[in-house]
Amino acid sequence: MSERMIIENISFRYGHRYSPRIFEGLSFSLSRGEMLCLLGPNGTGKSTLLKCMIGLLKPLSGSILLDGENIAALSREGIAKKVGFVPQSHSSVFPFRVRDVVVMGRTPHLNIFSSPSREDLRLAEEIMESVGIVHLANKPCTMISGGEWQLVMIARALTQRPEILLLDEPTSHLDMGNQLRILSVVHTLSRSGMTVVMASHFPDHAFLSANRVAILKEGAFAALGLPDSVITEASLKSTYGVRVKVLHIEEAGRKACVPVMSLQTGS
Amino acid sequence: MNATIKNTRHRDLEALELRDSNHPGRVKIITTAILVLVSITSLMVGTIYIPPLTVIRVIASNFFPINPDWTPTIESVVMSVRLPRLLAGLFVGAGLSISGASFQGLFRNPLVSPHILGVAAGAGFGAALAILLFNNIIITQLFSFLFGILAVVITFLLSRIYRSSPILMLVLAGIIVGSLFSALTSFIKYIADPMNRMPAIVFWLLGSLNNVSNKDLAYVAPVFTFCIICLLLIRWRINVIAMGEEDARALGVNTELTGAVIILCATVITAAAVCISGIIGWIGLVIPHIGRVLTGPDHRHLLPVSLIVGAAYLVVVDTLARTLLVTEIPIGILTALIGAPFFALLLRKNSPGW
């Protein structure tokens, strides 16, 4: 089968016995070249789910199989060779140069005593070229913009040479141009055969780049399937509690979500 | 047209790369030259002045057949008084600086010193206790070493109780354990005999390289060397950890193991430094900053440069401490008195960029 990752019936909660569960009994699978967009209101557990999927967090129950192996039994290195993770925007304390940050993606391929070789640096350079940030290579990573930082993080994850890429809200805080730039990078990657999972706050992004959408709400998937069938006016209303029109726009050649302001939203 | 633009851009990049890759190498060569220079100077000066050539020949005569044309006094001043002290200064300065640089990377905080996990407070208490009970130099050293390690072990265990963010908990636990041992040290000072024991404790806590013998060095030098080499070997990993614990784990780093190795090495180095020299603050905090100004934040270069600069700095300060006045000035006082204004100047001239 072409299934790269199988998530079976996982549940998670933070902290101790009496804290509430974030989600319960989630099951889905990811196949090669698939681009899954993960939607859901704030605080619904999208990040938590992604972190479970690379073993940063341990699910309470259930199992996550990566190419048939349970990730709980894999080493950090073993996971990082296959799965890349682009964390939610944060910044670095130290002003490392962008090139040095990107080449950190080679970590799982190096032993603990070695530094990146010329070969590794060349690969990092290539990937910076393909993501379009090669001009930043020598800049301190504390002096670049939010959009550039997000691209640096993607480049770093790609330098791992992963087969599966998880992105945690890669477009939050970005302007429209940068959002589209990131989406097109991600889109190209999934076209080339990489499996991509992207948590997002914009249902529109699913129409733009995803071939599957999941809506995570109140600890379970409210819907999971093709963008056209999952993202409807009814599902958006029940997910975000506001009225949204889903329209097909002839000039753009796709569907788009248009929020409608009403004076008494919610309650 | 497009090709030319791309070409010039590429050349610019290469030029940048060349300049950047030359830079750390040049810094290392220059700082090493300074280190050699201050080391020889430190052997020359003191109550009797010894010319540089004589110094070099006295040392060389241990390895090569050279006919001594110097007096036995000079031989013994160089070999058994100034050389052990110089070596102690080199080891302590290098060790504290590299530990500080590693800790600042591990804790992602440029305000952290190697004493953050309570090693100095523990070692200080151990020494004070030993002076109070035994007043024997070997027991004092042993106690300070063991209590320094013990303090960090307690810190480590305490941080395990809570499951959230282990790195942050370590720092908090370090503060708790540090203040506990500081209070105990104060208590010992309070009950110690104010004529003899109390001044001995106070002087010990102020730090000095005066009492270091060749025998102490024989015990401590291999420990320093081993731990310093360990830290140097994993220095690129410290870069990855400095990006944040979660990032590092996502990149395949076993952060618990690597963190434990860094903490173990830095703690043993610091405890070894404290047990032969007392508590010398400031160096482990500030030398890494000077290193960053000189060579940037990359730990591949920062660790070796901090090591060299720290060694040179402590030798300079110790030489001043024993030559400036008739009586010796406690080195812990001088490191800050000289270092603080120097650091302020450096920061003004060369902002490190955070």
CSV table of C-alpha atoms in Angstrom, one decimal, chain A residues 30-263:
chain,number,residue,atom,x,y,z
A,30,LEU,CA,-1.9,9.6,4.8
A,31,SER,CA,-0.7,8.4,1.5
A,32,ARG,CA,2.1,9.4,-0.8
A,33,GLY,CA,1.8,12.9,-2.4
A,34,GLU,CA,-1.2,13.7,-0.3
A,35,MET,CA,-1.8,17.2,0.9
A,36,LEU,CA,-4.1,17.3,4.0
A,37,CYS,CA,-5.3,20.6,5.3
A,38,LEU,CA,-6.2,20.6,9.0
A,39,LEU,CA,-8.8,23.1,9.9
A,40,GLY,CA,-10.5,23.9,13.2
A,41,PRO,CA,-11.2,26.7,15.7
A,42,ASN,CA,-8.4,28.0,18.0
A,43,GLY,CA,-7.4,25.7,20.8
A,44,THR,CA,-9.0,22.6,19.2
A,45,GLY,CA,-5.8,20.6,19.2
A,46,LYS,CA,-4.4,21.0,15.6
A,47,SER,CA,-0.9,21.6,16.9
A,48,THR,CA,-1.2,18.9,19.5
A,49,LEU,CA,-2.2,16.4,16.8
A,50,LEU,CA,0.8,17.4,14.6
A,51,LYS,CA,3.1,17.1,17.6
A,52,CYS,CA,1.8,13.6,18.3
A,53,MET,CA,2.5,12.7,14.7
A,54,ILE,CA,6.2,13.4,15.0
A,55,GLY,CA,6.4,11.9,18.5
A,56,LEU,CA,7.0,15.2,20.3
A,57,LEU,CA,4.0,14.4,22.4
A,58,LYS,CA,2.9,10.9,23.4
A,59,PRO,CA,-0.7,10.0,22.8
A,60,LEU,CA,-2.6,8.6,25.8
A,61,SER,CA,-3.8,5.7,23.8
A,62,GLY,CA,-3.8,4.5,20.2
A,63,SER,CA,-0.9,4.1,17.8
A,64,ILE,CA,0.8,6.0,15.0
A,65,LEU,CA,2.4,3.9,12.4
A,66,LEU,CA,5.1,5.4,10.2
A,67,ASP,CA,5.8,3.1,7.2
A,68,GLY,CA,4.4,0.2,9.3
A,69,GLU,CA,6.5,1.0,12.4
A,70,ASN,CA,5.1,2.4,15.6
A,71,ILE,CA,6.7,5.8,16.2
A,72,ALA,CA,6.7,5.3,19.9
A,73,ALA,CA,9.4,2.6,19.2
A,74,LEU,CA,11.5,4.8,16.9
A,75,SER,CA,14.4,7.0,17.9
A,76,ARG,CA,14.1,10.8,17.5
A,77,GLU,CA,16.7,10.5,14.8
A,78,GLY,CA,14.7,7.8,13.0
A,79,ILE,CA,11.6,9.9,13.0
A,80,ALA,CA,13.4,13.0,11.9
A,81,LYS,CA,14.9,11.3,8.9
A,82,LYS,CA,11.4,10.7,7.5
A,83,VAL,CA,9.2,13.4,9.0
A,84,GLY,CA,10.0,17.2,8.9
A,85,PHE,CA,8.2,19.6,11.1
A,86,VAL,CA,7.7,23.4,10.6
A,87,PRO,CA,6.8,24.8,14.0
A,88,GLN,CA,4.4,27.7,14.6
A,89,SER,CA,6.2,30.9,14.3
A,90,HIS,CA,8.7,31.8,17.0
A,91,SER,CA,12.2,33.2,16.8
A,92,SER,CA,15.7,32.4,17.8
A,93,VAL,CA,17.5,33.9,20.9
A,94,PHE,CA,20.9,33.9,19.1
A,95,PRO,CA,21.5,35.6,15.8
A,96,PHE,CA,22.6,32.5,13.9
A,97,ARG,CA,23.0,33.1,10.2
A,98,VAL,CA,20.2,31.8,8.0
A,99,ARG,CA,22.5,29.4,6.3
A,100,ASP,CA,23.5,27.9,9.6
A,101,VAL,CA,19.8,27.5,10.7
A,102,VAL,CA,18.9,25.8,7.4
A,103,VAL,CA,21.7,23.4,7.6
A,104,MET,CA,20.5,22.3,11.0
A,105,GLY,CA,18.1,20.1,9.1
A,106,ARG,CA,21.0,17.8,8.5
A,107,THR,CA,21.1,16.9,12.2
A,108,PRO,CA,19.3,13.5,12.0
A,109,HIS,CA,21.8,12.4,9.3
A,110,LEU,CA,24.9,13.4,11.3
A,111,ASN,CA,26.3,11.6,14.3
A,112,ILE,CA,26.5,13.5,17.6
A,113,PHE,CA,30.2,14.4,17.2
A,114,SER,CA,30.1,15.8,13.7
A,115,SER,CA,29.4,19.1,12.1
A,116,PRO,CA,27.8,19.6,8.7
A,117,SER,CA,30.1,18.9,5.8
A,118,ARG,CA,30.5,20.9,2.5
A,119,GLU,CA,28.1,18.4,1.0
A,120,ASP,CA,25.5,19.3,3.7
A,121,LEU,CA,26.1,23.0,3.1
A,122,ARG,CA,25.6,22.5,-0.7
A,123,LEU,CA,22.3,20.8,-0.1
A,124,ALA,CA,21.2,23.6,2.2
A,125,GLU,CA,22.1,26.1,-0.5
A,126,GLU,CA,20.2,24.2,-3.1
A,127,ILE,CA,17.1,24.1,-0.9
A,128,MET,CA,17.4,27.8,-0.1
A,129,GLU,CA,17.5,28.4,-3.8
A,130,SER,CA,14.4,26.4,-4.4
A,131,VAL,CA,12.4,28.1,-1.6
A,132,GLY,CA,13.7,31.4,-2.8
A,133,ILE,CA,15.7,32.6,0.2
A,134,VAL,CA,19.2,32.2,-1.0
A,135,HIS,CA,19.7,35.9,-0.8
A,136,LEU,CA,19.2,35.7,3.0
A,137,ALA,CA,21.9,33.1,3.5
A,138,ASN,CA,24.3,35.3,5.4
A,139,LYS,CA,21.8,37.4,7.3
A,140,PRO,CA,21.3,36.9,11.0
A,141,CYS,CA,18.1,35.0,11.5
A,142,THR,CA,16.9,37.5,14.1
A,143,MET,CA,16.9,40.3,11.5
A,144,ILE,CA,14.5,38.8,8.9
A,145,SER,CA,10.8,39.3,8.6
A,146,GLY,CA,8.1,36.9,9.7
A,147,GLY,CA,7.5,35.6,6.2
A,148,GLU,CA,11.2,35.0,5.6
A,149,TRP,CA,11.5,33.2,8.9
A,150,GLN,CA,8.7,30.9,8.0
A,151,LEU,CA,10.4,30.1,4.7
A,152,VAL,CA,13.7,29.5,6.6
A,153,MET,CA,11.8,27.0,8.8
A,154,ILE,CA,10.4,25.2,5.7
A,155,ALA,CA,13.9,25.2,4.2
A,156,ARG,CA,15.3,23.7,7.4
A,157,ALA,CA,12.7,21.0,7.4
A,158,LEU,CA,13.3,20.2,3.7
A,159,THR,CA,17.1,19.9,4.4
A,160,GLN,CA,16.2,16.9,6.5
A,161,ARG,CA,15.1,15.3,3.2
A,162,PRO,CA,11.8,14.1,4.8
A,163,GLU,CA,9.1,12.2,3.0
A,164,ILE,CA,6.4,13.6,5.2
A,165,LEU,CA,6.2,17.3,6.0
A,166,LEU,CA,4.0,18.7,8.9
A,167,LEU,CA,3.4,22.4,9.0
A,168,ASP,CA,1.8,24.1,12.0
A,169,GLU,CA,0.0,27.2,10.7
A,170,PRO,CA,2.8,28.2,8.4
A,171,THR,CA,0.9,31.3,7.1
A,172,SER,CA,-0.3,32.8,10.4
A,173,HIS,CA,0.9,36.4,10.9
A,174,LEU,CA,1.9,36.7,7.2
A,175,ASP,CA,0.7,39.2,4.6
A,176,MET,CA,-1.2,38.0,1.6
A,177,GLY,CA,1.8,37.8,-0.7
A,178,ASN,CA,3.8,35.7,1.8
A,179,GLN,CA,0.8,33.5,2.4
A,180,LEU,CA,0.6,32.6,-1.2
A,181,ARG,CA,4.3,32.2,-1.6
A,182,ILE,CA,4.3,29.7,1.2
A,183,LEU,CA,1.3,27.9,-0.2
A,184,SER,CA,2.8,27.6,-3.6
A,185,VAL,CA,6.0,26.2,-2.1
A,186,VAL,CA,4.0,23.6,-0.2
A,187,HIS,CA,1.9,22.8,-3.2
A,188,THR,CA,5.0,22.1,-5.3
A,189,LEU,CA,6.3,19.8,-2.7
A,190,SER,CA,3.2,17.7,-2.5
A,191,ARG,CA,3.1,17.6,-6.3
A,192,SER,CA,6.7,16.1,-6.2
A,193,GLY,CA,5.4,13.3,-4.1
A,194,MET,CA,5.9,14.5,-0.6
A,195,THR,CA,3.1,13.9,1.9
A,196,VAL,CA,2.1,17.2,3.5
A,197,VAL,CA,-0.1,18.0,6.5
A,198,MET,CA,-0.8,21.6,7.1
A,199,ALA,CA,-2.7,23.1,10.0
A,200,SER,CA,-4.4,26.3,8.9
A,201,HIS,CA,-6.8,29.0,10.0
A,202,PHE,CA,-7.9,29.7,6.5
A,203,PRO,CA,-10.5,27.4,4.8
A,204,ASP,CA,-9.5,29.2,1.6
A,205,HIS,CA,-6.1,27.6,1.7
A,206,ALA,CA,-7.7,24.2,1.4
A,207,PHE,CA,-9.2,25.2,-1.9
A,208,LEU,CA,-5.9,26.6,-3.0
A,209,SER,CA,-3.6,23.7,-2.3
A,210,ALA,CA,-5.1,20.7,-0.5
A,211,ASN,CA,-6.5,17.5,-1.9
A,212,ARG,CA,-8.0,16.5,1.4
A,213,VAL,CA,-9.4,18.5,4.3
A,214,ALA,CA,-10.1,17.6,7.9
A,215,ILE,CA,-12.0,19.7,10.4
A,216,LEU,CA,-11.0,19.1,14.0
A,217,LYS,CA,-13.6,20.2,16.4
A,218,GLU,CA,-14.4,19.4,20.1
A,219,GLY,CA,-11.9,16.5,20.1
A,220,ALA,CA,-13.1,14.7,17.0
A,221,PHE,CA,-13.1,15.1,13.2
A,222,ALA,CA,-16.3,16.9,12.3
A,223,ALA,CA,-15.5,16.1,8.6
A,224,LEU,CA,-12.8,14.5,6.6
A,225,GLY,CA,-12.7,14.3,2.8
A,226,LEU,CA,-12.3,16.3,-0.4
A,227,PRO,CA,-12.3,20.1,0.0
A,228,ASP,CA,-15.4,20.5,-2.1
A,229,SER,CA,-17.5,18.2,0.1
A,230,VAL,CA,-16.0,19.2,3.4
A,231,ILE,CA,-15.9,23.0,3.2
A,232,THR,CA,-19.5,24.0,3.0
A,233,GLU,CA,-21.5,26.9,4.3
A,234,ALA,CA,-23.0,24.6,6.9
A,235,SER,CA,-19.7,23.1,8.1
A,236,LEU,CA,-18.0,26.5,8.4
A,237,LYS,CA,-21.0,27.9,10.3
A,238,SER,CA,-20.8,25.0,12.8
A,239,THR,CA,-17.0,25.1,13.0
A,240,TYR,CA,-16.4,28.8,13.5
A,241,GLY,CA,-19.8,30.0,14.6
A,242,VAL,CA,-20.1,32.7,11.9
A,243,ARG,CA,-21.7,32.9,8.5
A,244,VAL,CA,-19.5,32.3,5.6
A,245,LYS,CA,-20.5,32.1,1.9
A,246,VAL,CA,-18.7,29.5,-0.2
A,247,LEU,CA,-18.8,30.8,-3.7
A,248,HIS,CA,-17.4,29.6,-7.0
A,249,ILE,CA,-15.5,32.5,-8.5
A,250,GLU,CA,-15.3,32.2,-12.3
A,251,GLU,CA,-12.4,34.6,-12.7
A,252,ALA,CA,-10.3,32.8,-10.1
A,253,GLY,CA,-11.3,29.3,-11.3
A,254,ARG,CA,-11.9,28.0,-7.8
A,255,LYS,CA,-14.2,28.2,-4.8
A,256,ALA,CA,-13.6,30.8,-2.2
A,257,CYS,CA,-14.9,31.5,1.3
A,258,VAL,CA,-16.4,34.9,1.9
A,259,PRO,CA,-17.2,35.8,5.6
A,260,VAL,CA,-20.5,37.6,6.0
A,261,MET,CA,-20.7,40.1,8.8
A,262,SER,CA,-23.9,39.9,10.8
A,263,LEU,CA,-24.7,42.0,13.8
